[in-house]
Coordinates of C-alpha atoms in Angstrom, one line a residue:
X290 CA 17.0 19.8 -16.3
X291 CA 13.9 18.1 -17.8
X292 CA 12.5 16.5 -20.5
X293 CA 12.2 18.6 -22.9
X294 CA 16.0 19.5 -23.0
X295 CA 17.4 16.7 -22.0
X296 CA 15.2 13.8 -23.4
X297 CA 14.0 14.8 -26.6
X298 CA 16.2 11.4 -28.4
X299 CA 15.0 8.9 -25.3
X300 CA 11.9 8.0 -26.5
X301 CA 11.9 4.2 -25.8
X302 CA 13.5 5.1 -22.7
X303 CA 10.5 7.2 -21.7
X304 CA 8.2 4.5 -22.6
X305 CA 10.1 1.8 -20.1
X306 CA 9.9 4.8 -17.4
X307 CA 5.9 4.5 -18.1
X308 CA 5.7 0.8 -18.1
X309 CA 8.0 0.8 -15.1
X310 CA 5.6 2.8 -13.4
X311 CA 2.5 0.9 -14.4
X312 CA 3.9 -2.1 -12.9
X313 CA 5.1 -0.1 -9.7
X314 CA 0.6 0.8 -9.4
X315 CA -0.5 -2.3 -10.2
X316 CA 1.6 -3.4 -7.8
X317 CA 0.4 -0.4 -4.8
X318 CA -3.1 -1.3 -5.8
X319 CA -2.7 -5.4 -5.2
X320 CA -1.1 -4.5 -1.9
X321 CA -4.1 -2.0 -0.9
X322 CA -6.6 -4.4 -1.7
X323 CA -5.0 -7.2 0.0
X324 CA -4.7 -4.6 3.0
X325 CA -8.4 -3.8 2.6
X326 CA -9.5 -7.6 2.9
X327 CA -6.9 -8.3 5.7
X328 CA -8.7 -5.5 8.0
X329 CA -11.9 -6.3 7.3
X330 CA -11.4 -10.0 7.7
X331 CA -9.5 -8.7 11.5
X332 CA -12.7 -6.7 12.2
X333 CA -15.2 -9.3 11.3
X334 CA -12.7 -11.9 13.9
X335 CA -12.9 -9.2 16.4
X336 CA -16.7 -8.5 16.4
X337 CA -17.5 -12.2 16.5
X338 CA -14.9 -13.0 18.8
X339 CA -16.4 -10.4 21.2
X340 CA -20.1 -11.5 20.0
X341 CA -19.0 -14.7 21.5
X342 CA -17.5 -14.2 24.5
X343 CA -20.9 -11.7 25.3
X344 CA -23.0 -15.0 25.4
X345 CA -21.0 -16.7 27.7
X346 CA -20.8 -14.3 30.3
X347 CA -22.0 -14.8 33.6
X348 CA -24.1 -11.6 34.9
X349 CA -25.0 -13.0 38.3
X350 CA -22.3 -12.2 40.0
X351 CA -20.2 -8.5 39.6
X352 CA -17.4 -7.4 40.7
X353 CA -14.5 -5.0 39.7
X354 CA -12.5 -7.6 37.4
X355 CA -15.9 -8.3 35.5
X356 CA -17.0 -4.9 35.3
X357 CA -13.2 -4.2 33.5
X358 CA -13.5 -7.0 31.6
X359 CA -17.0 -6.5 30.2
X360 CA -15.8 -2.9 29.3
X361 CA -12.8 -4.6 27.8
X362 CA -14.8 -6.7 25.4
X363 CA -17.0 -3.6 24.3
X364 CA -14.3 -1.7 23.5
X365 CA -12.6 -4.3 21.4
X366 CA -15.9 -4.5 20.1
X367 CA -15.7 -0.7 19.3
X368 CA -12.2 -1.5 17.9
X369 CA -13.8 -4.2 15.5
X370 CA -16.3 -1.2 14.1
X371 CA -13.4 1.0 13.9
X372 CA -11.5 -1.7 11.7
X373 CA -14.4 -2.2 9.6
X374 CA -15.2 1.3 9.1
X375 CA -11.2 2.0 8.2
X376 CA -11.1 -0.7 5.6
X377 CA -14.6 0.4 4.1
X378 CA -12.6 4.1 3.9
X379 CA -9.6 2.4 2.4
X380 CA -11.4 1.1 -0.3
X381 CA -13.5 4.0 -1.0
X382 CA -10.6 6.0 -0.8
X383 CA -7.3 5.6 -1.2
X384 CA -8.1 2.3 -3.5
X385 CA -10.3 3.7 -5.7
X386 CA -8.2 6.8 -6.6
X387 CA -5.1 4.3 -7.3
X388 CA -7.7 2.4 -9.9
X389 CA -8.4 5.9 -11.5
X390 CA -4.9 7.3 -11.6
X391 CA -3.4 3.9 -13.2
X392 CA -6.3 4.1 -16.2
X393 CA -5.0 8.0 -16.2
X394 CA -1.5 6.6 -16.4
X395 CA -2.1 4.2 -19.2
X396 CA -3.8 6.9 -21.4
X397 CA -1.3 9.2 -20.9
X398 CA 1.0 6.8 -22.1
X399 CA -0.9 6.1 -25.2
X400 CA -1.9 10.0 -26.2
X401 CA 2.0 10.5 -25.7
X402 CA 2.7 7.7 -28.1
X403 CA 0.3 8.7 -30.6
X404 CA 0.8 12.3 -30.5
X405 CA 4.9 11.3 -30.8
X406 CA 4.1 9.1 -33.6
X407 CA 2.1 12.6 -35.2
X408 CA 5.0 14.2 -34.8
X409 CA 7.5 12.1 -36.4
X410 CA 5.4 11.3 -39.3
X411 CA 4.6 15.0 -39.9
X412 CA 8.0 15.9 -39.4
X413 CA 9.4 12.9 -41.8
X414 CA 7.2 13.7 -44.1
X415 CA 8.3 17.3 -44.3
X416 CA 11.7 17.0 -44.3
X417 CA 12.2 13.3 -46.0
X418 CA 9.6 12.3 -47.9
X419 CA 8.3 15.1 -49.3
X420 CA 11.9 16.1 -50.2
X421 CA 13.3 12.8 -51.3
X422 CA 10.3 12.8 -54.2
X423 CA 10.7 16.3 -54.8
X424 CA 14.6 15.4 -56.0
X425 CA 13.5 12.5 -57.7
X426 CA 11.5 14.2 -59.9
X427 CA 14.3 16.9 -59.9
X428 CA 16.7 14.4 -61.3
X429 CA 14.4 13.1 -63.9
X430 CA 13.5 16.7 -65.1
X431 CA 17.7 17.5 -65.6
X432 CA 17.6 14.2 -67.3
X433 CA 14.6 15.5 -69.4
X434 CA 16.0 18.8 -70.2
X435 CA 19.5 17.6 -70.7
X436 CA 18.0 15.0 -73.6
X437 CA 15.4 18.0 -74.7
X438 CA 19.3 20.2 -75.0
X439 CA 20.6 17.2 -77.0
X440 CA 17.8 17.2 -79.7
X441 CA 17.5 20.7 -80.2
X442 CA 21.6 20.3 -81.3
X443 CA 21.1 18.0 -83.1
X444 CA 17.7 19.3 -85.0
X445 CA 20.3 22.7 -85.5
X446 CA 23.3 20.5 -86.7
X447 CA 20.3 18.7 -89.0
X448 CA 18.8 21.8 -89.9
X449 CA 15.4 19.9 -89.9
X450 CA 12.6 20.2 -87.2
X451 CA 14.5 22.7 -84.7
X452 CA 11.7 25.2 -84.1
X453 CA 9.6 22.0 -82.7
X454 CA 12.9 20.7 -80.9
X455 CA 13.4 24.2 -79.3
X456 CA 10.0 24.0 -77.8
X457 CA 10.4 20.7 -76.2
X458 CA 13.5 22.1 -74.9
X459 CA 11.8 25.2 -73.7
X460 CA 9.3 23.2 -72.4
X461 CA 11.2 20.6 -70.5
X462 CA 13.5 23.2 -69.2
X463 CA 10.8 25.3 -68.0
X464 CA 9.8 21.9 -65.7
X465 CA 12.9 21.7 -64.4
X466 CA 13.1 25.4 -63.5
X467 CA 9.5 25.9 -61.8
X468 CA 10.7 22.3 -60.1
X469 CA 14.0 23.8 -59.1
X470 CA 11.8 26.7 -57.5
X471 CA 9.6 24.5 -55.7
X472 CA 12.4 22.1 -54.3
X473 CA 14.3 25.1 -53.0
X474 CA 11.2 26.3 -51.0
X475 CA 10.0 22.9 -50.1
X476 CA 14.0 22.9 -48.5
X477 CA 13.3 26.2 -46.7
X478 CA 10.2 24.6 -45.4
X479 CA 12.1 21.6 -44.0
X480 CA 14.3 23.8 -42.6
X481 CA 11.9 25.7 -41.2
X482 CA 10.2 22.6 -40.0
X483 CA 13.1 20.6 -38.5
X484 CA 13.8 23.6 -36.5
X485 CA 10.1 24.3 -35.1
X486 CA 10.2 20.6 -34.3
X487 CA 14.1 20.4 -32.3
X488 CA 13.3 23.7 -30.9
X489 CA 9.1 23.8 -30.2
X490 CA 7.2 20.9 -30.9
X491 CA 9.0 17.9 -29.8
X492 CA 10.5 20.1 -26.4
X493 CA 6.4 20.9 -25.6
X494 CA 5.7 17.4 -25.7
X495 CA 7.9 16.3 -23.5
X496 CA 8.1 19.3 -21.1
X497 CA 3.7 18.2 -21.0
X498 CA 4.5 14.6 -20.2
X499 CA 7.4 15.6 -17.5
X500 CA 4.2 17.6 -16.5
X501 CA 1.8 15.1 -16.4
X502 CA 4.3 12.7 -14.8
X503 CA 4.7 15.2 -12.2
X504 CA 1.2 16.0 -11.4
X505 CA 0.6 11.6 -11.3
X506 CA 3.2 11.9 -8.9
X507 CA 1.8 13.9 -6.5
X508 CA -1.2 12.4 -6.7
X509 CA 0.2 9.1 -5.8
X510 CA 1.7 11.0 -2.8
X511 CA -1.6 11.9 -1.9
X512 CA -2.5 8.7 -2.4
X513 CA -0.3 7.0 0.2
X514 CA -0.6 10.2 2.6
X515 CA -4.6 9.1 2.9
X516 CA -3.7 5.3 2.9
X517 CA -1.6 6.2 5.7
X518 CA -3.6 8.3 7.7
X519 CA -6.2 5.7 7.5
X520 CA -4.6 2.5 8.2
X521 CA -2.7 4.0 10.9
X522 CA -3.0 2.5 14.4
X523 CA -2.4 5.8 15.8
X524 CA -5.7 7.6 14.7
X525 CA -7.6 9.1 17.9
X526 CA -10.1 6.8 17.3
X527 CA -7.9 3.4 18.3
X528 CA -6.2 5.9 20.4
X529 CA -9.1 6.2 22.5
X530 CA -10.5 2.6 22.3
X531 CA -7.1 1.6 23.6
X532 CA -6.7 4.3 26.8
X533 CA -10.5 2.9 27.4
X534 CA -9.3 -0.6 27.7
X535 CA -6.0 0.5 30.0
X536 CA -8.7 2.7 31.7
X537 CA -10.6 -0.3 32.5
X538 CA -8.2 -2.6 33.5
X539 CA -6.6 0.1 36.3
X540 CA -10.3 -0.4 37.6
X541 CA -9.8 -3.6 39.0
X542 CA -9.0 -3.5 42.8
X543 CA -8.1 -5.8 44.7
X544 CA -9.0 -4.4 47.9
X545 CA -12.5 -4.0 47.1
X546 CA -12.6 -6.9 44.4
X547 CA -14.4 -9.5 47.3
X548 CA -16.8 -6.5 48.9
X549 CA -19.5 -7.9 47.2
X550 CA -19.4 -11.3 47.1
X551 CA -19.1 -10.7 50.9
X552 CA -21.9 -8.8 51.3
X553 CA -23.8 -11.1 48.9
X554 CA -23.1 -14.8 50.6
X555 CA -22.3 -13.3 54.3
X556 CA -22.9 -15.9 56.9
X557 CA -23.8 -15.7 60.5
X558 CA -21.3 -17.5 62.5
X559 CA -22.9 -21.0 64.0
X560 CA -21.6 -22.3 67.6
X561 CA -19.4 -25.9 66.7
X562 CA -19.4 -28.5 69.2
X563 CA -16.7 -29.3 71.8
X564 CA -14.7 -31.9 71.3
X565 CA -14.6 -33.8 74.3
X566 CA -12.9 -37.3 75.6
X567 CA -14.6 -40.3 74.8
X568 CA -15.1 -41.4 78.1
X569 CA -16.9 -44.1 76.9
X570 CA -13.5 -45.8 75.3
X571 CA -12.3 -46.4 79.3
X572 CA -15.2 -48.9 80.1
X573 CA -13.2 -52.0 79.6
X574 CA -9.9 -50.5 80.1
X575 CA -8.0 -50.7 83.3
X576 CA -8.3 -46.9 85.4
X577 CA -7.0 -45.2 82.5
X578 CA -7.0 -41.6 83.0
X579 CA -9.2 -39.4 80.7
X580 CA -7.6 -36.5 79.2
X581 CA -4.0 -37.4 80.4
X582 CA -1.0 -38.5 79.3
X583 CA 0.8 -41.5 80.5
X584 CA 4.1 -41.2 81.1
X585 CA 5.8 -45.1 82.1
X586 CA 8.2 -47.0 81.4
X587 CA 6.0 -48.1 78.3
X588 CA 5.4 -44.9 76.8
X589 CA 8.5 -43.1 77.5
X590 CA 10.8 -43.8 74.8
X591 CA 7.7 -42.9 72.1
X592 CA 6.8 -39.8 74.0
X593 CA 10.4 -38.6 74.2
X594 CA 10.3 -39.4 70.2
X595 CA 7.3 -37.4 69.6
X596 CA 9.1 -34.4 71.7
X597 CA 12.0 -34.4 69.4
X598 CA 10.1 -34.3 66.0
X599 CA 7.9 -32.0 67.8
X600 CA 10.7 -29.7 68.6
X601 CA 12.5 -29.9 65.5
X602 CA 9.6 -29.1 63.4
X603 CA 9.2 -25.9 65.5
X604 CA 12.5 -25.2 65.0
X605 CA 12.3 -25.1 61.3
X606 CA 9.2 -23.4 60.8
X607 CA 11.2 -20.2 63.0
X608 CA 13.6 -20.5 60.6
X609 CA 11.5 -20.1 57.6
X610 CA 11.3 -16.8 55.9
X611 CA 8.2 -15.5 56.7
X612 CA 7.3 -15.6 52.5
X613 CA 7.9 -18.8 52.5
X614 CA 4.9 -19.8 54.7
X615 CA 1.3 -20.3 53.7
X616 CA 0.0 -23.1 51.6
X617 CA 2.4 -25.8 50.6

């Protein structure tokens, strides 16, 4: 199966499949370079984002969680490059060799059309054209000769002028003859030709555009094998940025976080006073007892009430998972 045996009466359809094509890289090369801006407008975000966030840090205070985080900020950072670098390689690359193979495209398509267009003129010409004339002159020779036969009868039955009609006769019939010879080889030829042209010319053609096609083809493939190597998030590159940031972050420790910061603001412990009765409050009061509780006939019923609430709350708070406690 290819072109050259199968297509060789498919020419407009041949010239869709080009077009078709055409449109299909035009539309690969608008995607590309839409995916080229993209990633370089993401890297330029992710350098200034991290550009940013650099100004605003703190350093006078470190710790595990900032040490992670500053390492997660270069390594975005790094990731930004990366980005950058990608889409720079993109366009170098994969973009630029689209841009060549479609003007490769379109010229193939016109050298096939022309050199078609050779064809079928030469071959029209050959075995049409040239042939058609050829038997029109043919016709008007046998005319010719037919009218030269007539007179010569004539000049015969006359018995005037028929040395002189016998030589336009000769003549004319001499046309016709050579004519006759030259049609029948200019019929050989077209033969000849039709058959170099079903069988040779018209099959190579096609069999080198099917060839060309193929070769375009691959080179698309290669095409998209580099755009996707490239743009991949998978390359050992982002790889690596990405097991730097995890790295990082499995830095942070809790248990050690607050070391520091300990070390940094520790305190010596400072003696608080004691809280004492204010024995002064008793002056004008009537042998109250300091530090004591009265029990009487007056305070009963609220003491008993404070016991109860007392109780109860200590009651609940047992009963509390111990989760549950803390800050409320």
């Amino acid at each position: 199966m290819g072109f050259g045996r199968d297509l060789r009466n498919s020419h407009e359809g041949l010239l869709k499949l080009q077009d078709w094509e055409l449109k299909l890289l035009e539309t690969v090369k608008r995607f590309m370079t839409l995916r080229v801006k993209s990633d370089k407008e993401y890297a330029a975000l992710l350098l200034n984002m991290t550009q940013q966030t650099e100004k605003q840090e703190a350093a006078d205070y470190i710790s595990t969680v900032s040490k992670s985080w500053s390492q997660v900020i270069r390594q975005t950072e790094a990731l930004g490059r990366v980005m950058r670098s990608h889409a720079d390689d993109l366009n170098s690359g994969p973009l630029h060799r689209l841009a060549t193979l479609i003007r490769d495209k379109q010229q193939l398509k016109k050298s096939y059309q022309s050199l078609h267009l050779q064809l079928e003129s030469h071959n029209h010409k050959i075995t049409r054209s040239d042939l058609d004339k050829l038997k029109a002159t043919y016709r008007q020779l046998s005319r010719d000769a037919n009218n030269a036969k007539e007179k010569y009868r004539e000049a015969l039955a006359k018995g005037r002028e028929a040395e002189r009609a016998r030589e336009r006769y000769d003549k004319a019939t001499a046309k016709l003859h050579n004519l006759h010879n030259q049609y029948v080889l200019a019929v050989c030829s077209a033969r000849a030709q039709q058959d170099e042209h079903r069988r040779r010319a018209a099959p190579a053609l096609l069999d080198d555009l099917q060839k060309m096609q193929e070769d375009m083809t691959l080179a698309l493939k290669s095409i998209l094998e580099e755009y996707c190597e490239i743009s991949s998030l998978l390359t050992e590159e982002i790889v690596k940025v990405h097991q730097e940031i995890s790295a990082a972050v499995e830095q942070v420790d809790p248990l050690v976080e607050y070391q520091q910061f300990i070390d940094a603001y520790r305190s010596p412990e400072t003696p608080e006073a004691s809280v004492e009765f204010e024995s002064s409050l008793l002056e004008e009061t009537e042998n109250l007892p300091a530090n004591e509780i009265l029990w009487n006939t007056l305070t009963a019923d609220s003491l008993q009430a404070t016991l109860s609430s007392a109780t109860e709350e200590l009651v609940a708070d047992s009963a509390e998972p111990a989760d549950k406690r803390g800050f409320s």
